[in-house]
XYZ file of C-alpha atoms in Angstrom:
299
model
C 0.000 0.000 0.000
C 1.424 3.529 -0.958
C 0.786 6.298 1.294
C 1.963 9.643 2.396
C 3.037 11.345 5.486
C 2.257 15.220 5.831
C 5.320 17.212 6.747
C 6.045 18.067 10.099
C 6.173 21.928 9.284
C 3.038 22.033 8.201
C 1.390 21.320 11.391
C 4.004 23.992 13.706
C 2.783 26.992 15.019
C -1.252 26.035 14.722
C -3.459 28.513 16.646
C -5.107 26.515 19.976
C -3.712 23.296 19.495
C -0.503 22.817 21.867
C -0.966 19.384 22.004
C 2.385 16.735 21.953
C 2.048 14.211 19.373
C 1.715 10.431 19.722
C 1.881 7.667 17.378
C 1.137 3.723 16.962
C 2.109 1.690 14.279
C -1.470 0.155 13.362
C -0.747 -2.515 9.827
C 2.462 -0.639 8.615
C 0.993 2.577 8.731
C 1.508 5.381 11.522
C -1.389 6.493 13.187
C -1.061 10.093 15.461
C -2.941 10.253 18.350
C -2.905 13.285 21.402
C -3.209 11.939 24.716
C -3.489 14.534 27.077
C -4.792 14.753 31.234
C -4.102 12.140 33.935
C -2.567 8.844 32.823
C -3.585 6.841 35.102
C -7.644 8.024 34.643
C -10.250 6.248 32.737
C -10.012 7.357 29.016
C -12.293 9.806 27.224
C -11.755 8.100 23.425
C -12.540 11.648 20.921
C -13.628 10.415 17.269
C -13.919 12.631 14.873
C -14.954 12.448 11.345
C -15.272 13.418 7.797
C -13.124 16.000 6.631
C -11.808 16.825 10.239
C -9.066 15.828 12.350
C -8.393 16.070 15.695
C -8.109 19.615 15.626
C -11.513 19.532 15.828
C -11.632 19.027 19.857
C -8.987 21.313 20.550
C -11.485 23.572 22.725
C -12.757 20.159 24.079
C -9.911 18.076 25.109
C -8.685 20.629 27.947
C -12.150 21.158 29.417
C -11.740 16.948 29.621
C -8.207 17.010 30.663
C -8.683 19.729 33.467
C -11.480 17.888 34.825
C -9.401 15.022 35.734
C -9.920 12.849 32.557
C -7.391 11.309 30.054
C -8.451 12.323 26.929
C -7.408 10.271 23.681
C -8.165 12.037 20.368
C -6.798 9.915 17.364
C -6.244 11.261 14.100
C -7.651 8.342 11.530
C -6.009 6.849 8.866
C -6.028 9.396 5.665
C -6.393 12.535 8.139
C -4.698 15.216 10.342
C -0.668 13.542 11.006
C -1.779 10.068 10.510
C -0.327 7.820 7.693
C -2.784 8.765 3.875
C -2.785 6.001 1.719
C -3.089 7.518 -1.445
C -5.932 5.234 -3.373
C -9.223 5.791 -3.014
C -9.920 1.959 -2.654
C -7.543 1.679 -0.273
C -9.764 2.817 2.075
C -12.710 0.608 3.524
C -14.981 0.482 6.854
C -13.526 -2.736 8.227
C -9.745 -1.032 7.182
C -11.068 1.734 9.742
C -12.082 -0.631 12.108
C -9.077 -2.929 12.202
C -7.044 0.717 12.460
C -8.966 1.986 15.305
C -9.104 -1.712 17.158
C -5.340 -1.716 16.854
C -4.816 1.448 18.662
C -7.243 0.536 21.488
C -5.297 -2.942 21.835
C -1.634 -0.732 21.636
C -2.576 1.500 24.663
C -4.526 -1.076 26.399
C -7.656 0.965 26.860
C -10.370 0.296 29.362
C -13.252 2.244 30.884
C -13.518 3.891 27.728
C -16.210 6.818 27.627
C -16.930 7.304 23.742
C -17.078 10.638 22.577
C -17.743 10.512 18.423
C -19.295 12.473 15.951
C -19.596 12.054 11.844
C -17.548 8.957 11.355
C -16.470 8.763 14.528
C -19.284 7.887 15.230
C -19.969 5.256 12.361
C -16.759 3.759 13.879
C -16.651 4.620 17.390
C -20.662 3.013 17.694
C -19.091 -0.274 15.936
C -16.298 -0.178 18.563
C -18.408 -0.169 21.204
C -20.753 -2.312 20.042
C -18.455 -5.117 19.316
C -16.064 -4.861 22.360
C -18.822 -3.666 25.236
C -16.068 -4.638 28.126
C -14.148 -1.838 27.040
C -16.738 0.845 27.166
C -18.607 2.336 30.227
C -20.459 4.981 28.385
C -21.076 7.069 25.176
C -21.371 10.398 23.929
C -22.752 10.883 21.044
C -23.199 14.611 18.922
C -24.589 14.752 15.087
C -24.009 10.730 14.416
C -25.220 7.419 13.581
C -24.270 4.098 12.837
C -26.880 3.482 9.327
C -27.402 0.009 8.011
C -28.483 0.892 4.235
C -32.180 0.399 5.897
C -32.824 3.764 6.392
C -34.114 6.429 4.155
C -30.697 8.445 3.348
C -31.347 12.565 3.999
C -31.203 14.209 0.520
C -28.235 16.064 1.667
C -26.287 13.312 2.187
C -26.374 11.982 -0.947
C -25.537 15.363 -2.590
C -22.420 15.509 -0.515
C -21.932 11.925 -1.475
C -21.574 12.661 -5.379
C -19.828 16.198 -4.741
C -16.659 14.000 -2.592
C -16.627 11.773 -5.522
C -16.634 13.946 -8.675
C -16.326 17.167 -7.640
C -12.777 18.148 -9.234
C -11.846 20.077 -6.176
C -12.267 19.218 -2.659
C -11.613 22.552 -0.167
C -11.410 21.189 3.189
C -11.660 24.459 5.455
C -14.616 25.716 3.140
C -16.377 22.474 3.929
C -15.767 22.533 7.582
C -16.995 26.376 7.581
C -19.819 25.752 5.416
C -21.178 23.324 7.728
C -21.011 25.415 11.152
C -22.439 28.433 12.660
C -19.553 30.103 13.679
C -17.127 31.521 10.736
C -13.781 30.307 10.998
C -10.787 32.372 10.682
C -8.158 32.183 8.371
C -5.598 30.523 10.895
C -8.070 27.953 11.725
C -8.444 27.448 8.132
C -4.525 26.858 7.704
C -5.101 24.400 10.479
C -7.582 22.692 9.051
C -5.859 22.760 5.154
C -2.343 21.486 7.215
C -2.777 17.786 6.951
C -3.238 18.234 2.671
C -0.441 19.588 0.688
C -2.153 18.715 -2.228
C -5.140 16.585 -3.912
C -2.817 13.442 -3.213
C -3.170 13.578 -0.098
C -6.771 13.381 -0.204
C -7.818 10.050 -1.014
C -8.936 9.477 2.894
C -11.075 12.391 2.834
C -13.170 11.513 -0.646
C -13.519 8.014 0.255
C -15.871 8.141 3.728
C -18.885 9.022 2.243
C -18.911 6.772 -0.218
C -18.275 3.684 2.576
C -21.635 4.892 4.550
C -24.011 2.348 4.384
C -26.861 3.536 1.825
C -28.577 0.169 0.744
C -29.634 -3.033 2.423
C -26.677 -5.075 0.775
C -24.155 -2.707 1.494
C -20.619 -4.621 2.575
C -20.754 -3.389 6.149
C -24.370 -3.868 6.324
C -24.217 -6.809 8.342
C -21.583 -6.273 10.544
C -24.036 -2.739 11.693
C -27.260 -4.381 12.068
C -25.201 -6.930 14.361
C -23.761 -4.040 15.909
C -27.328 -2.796 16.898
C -28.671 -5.994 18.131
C -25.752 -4.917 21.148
C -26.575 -1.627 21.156
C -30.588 -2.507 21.675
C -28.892 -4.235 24.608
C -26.780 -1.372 25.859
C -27.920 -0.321 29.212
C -24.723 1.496 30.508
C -24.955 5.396 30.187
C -25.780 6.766 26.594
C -26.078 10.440 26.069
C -26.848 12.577 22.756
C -25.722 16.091 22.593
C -26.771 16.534 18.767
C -26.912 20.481 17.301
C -30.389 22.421 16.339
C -28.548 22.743 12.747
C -27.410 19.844 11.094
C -29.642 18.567 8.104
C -27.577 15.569 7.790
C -27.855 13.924 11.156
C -31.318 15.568 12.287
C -33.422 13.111 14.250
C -30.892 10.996 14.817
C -30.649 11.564 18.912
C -34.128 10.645 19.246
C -34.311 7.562 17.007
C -30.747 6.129 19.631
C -33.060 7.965 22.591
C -35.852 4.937 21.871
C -33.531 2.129 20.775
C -30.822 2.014 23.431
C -31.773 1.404 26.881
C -29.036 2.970 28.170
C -30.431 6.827 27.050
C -33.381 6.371 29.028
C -33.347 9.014 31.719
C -30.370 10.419 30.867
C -29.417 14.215 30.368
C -30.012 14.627 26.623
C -29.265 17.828 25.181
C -29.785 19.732 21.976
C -26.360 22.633 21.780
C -26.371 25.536 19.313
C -24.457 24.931 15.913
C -24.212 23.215 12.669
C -22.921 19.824 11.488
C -19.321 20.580 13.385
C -20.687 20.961 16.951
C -17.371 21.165 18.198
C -16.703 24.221 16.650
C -20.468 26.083 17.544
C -20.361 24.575 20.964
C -17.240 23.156 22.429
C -17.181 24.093 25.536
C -21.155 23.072 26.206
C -20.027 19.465 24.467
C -17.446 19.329 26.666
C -19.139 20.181 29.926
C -22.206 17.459 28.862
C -19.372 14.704 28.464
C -17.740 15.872 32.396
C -21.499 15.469 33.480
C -22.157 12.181 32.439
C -18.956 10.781 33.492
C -19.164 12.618 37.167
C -22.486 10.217 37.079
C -20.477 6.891 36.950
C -19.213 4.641 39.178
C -15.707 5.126 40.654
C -14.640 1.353 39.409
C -17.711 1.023 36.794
């Protein structure tokens, strides 16, 4: 498998993200990760998703951190300082999976609370779902884990063609697009760091065409087993979806009725777009401390 590894100096110097980099070796290819708070505490696992990378919590991770957590925020294969395998089809959901497994297994995590959004959460879900003793709780903001069962949002499938044919691909003017709050031009740079060029992209344009859209879908299966757990998941599961995401809308209170571990919990609805982490950090944040202040010292 070709792949290529942003330069260093584009990621120096980035405004609110101070963070040390980490790295695992996950099947040959390096996979960043910032690992910030306690060491010893139970870990906060940060997904994020499609075009993002872990930049995306930087207002997040030191509300976490402060409050006593240890926050893990990997960058996935194809984004932020992580390895980018340069084909298209090199790129699949159970690649993501076996990535994401590997780090988990690497830094032995346990008492994981799942924070995930966008892919993260199409990953993060699966991860949970699949290795339960791992996990005492989840977080969920703007995400789902589909099965190709469900009627697919008209705006989805518009950004679906525009990452596969559109001859340009601006990642900043995506991420802006899709919040509230404007960014600036040095979160922009941020943002743009992790792709020199188009080459680099291959990660990027190849998520949302490995969504699950149709009943026979290749990770079909392997989801609707995945929600046969989740129907079965009573340990603490919170939403925090946005008022203003077209994409994900509804989603909260479809996982409020299937998973018996949202009932009675603290659900909220923040102010912001598709990238709640940028409209609402801090709020996000604060929901995530909540929850986990709610669980058992040993749980």
């Amino acid at each position: 498998m070709e792949y290529l590894r942003t330069p260093d100096d584009r990621f120096e110097r980035l405004l609110d993200y101070p963070f040390v980099p980490h790295y695992v070796d996950v099947g040959g290819l390096r996979m960043h990760y910032v690992d910030e708070g306690p060491a010893d505490a139970p870990p906060v696992l940060m997904l994020h998703g499609e075009p993002t990378w872990s930049y995306l919590y930087r207002h997040m991770i030191p509300v976490c951190a402060a409050a006593g957590h240890r926050v893990i925020a990997p960058d996935l294969i194809g984004f932020g300082k992580s390895d980018k395998p340069t084909r298209i089809d090199d790129y699949s959901y159970q690649s993501h999976m076996d990535w994401m497994l590997s780090l988990l297994d690497q830094l032995a995590l346990t008492r994981i609370t799942l924070v995930c959004q966008d892919w993260g959460s199409l990953l993060g879900l699966r991860l949970a779902a699949e290795n339960p003793h791992r996990f005492r709780a989840i977080v969920v903001g703007n995400g789902m884990l589909p099965t190709g069962d469900q009627t697919v949002p008209a705006a989805f499938q518009l950004w679906k063609n525009f990452a596969i044919y559109s001859p340009v691909f601006p990642v900043s003017r995506i991420i802006d697009a899709a919040s509230f709050r404007k960014l600036g031009p040095d979160e922009k740079r941020a943002y743009e760091a992790p792709f020199p060029n188009r080459k680099y992209k291959a990660g990027a344009r190849a998520f949302p065409k490995l969504v699950p859209v149709t009943p026979n879908d290749p990770a079909t299966r392997a989801n609707r087993t995945a929600w046969e757990s989740l129907k079965q998941w009573r340990k603490p599961f919170l939403t925090t979806f946005s008022n203003g995401d077209p994409i994900t809308r509804g989603g909260d209170k479809y996982m409020q009725k299937q998973v018996p571990g949202a009932k009675g919990q603290p659900h909220q609805t923040l102010t912001g777009g598709h990238f709640l982490q940028e409209d609402s950090p801090v709020a996000f944040a604060q929901a995530v401390n909540q929850l986990i202040a709610t669980l058992p010292s040993q749980g």
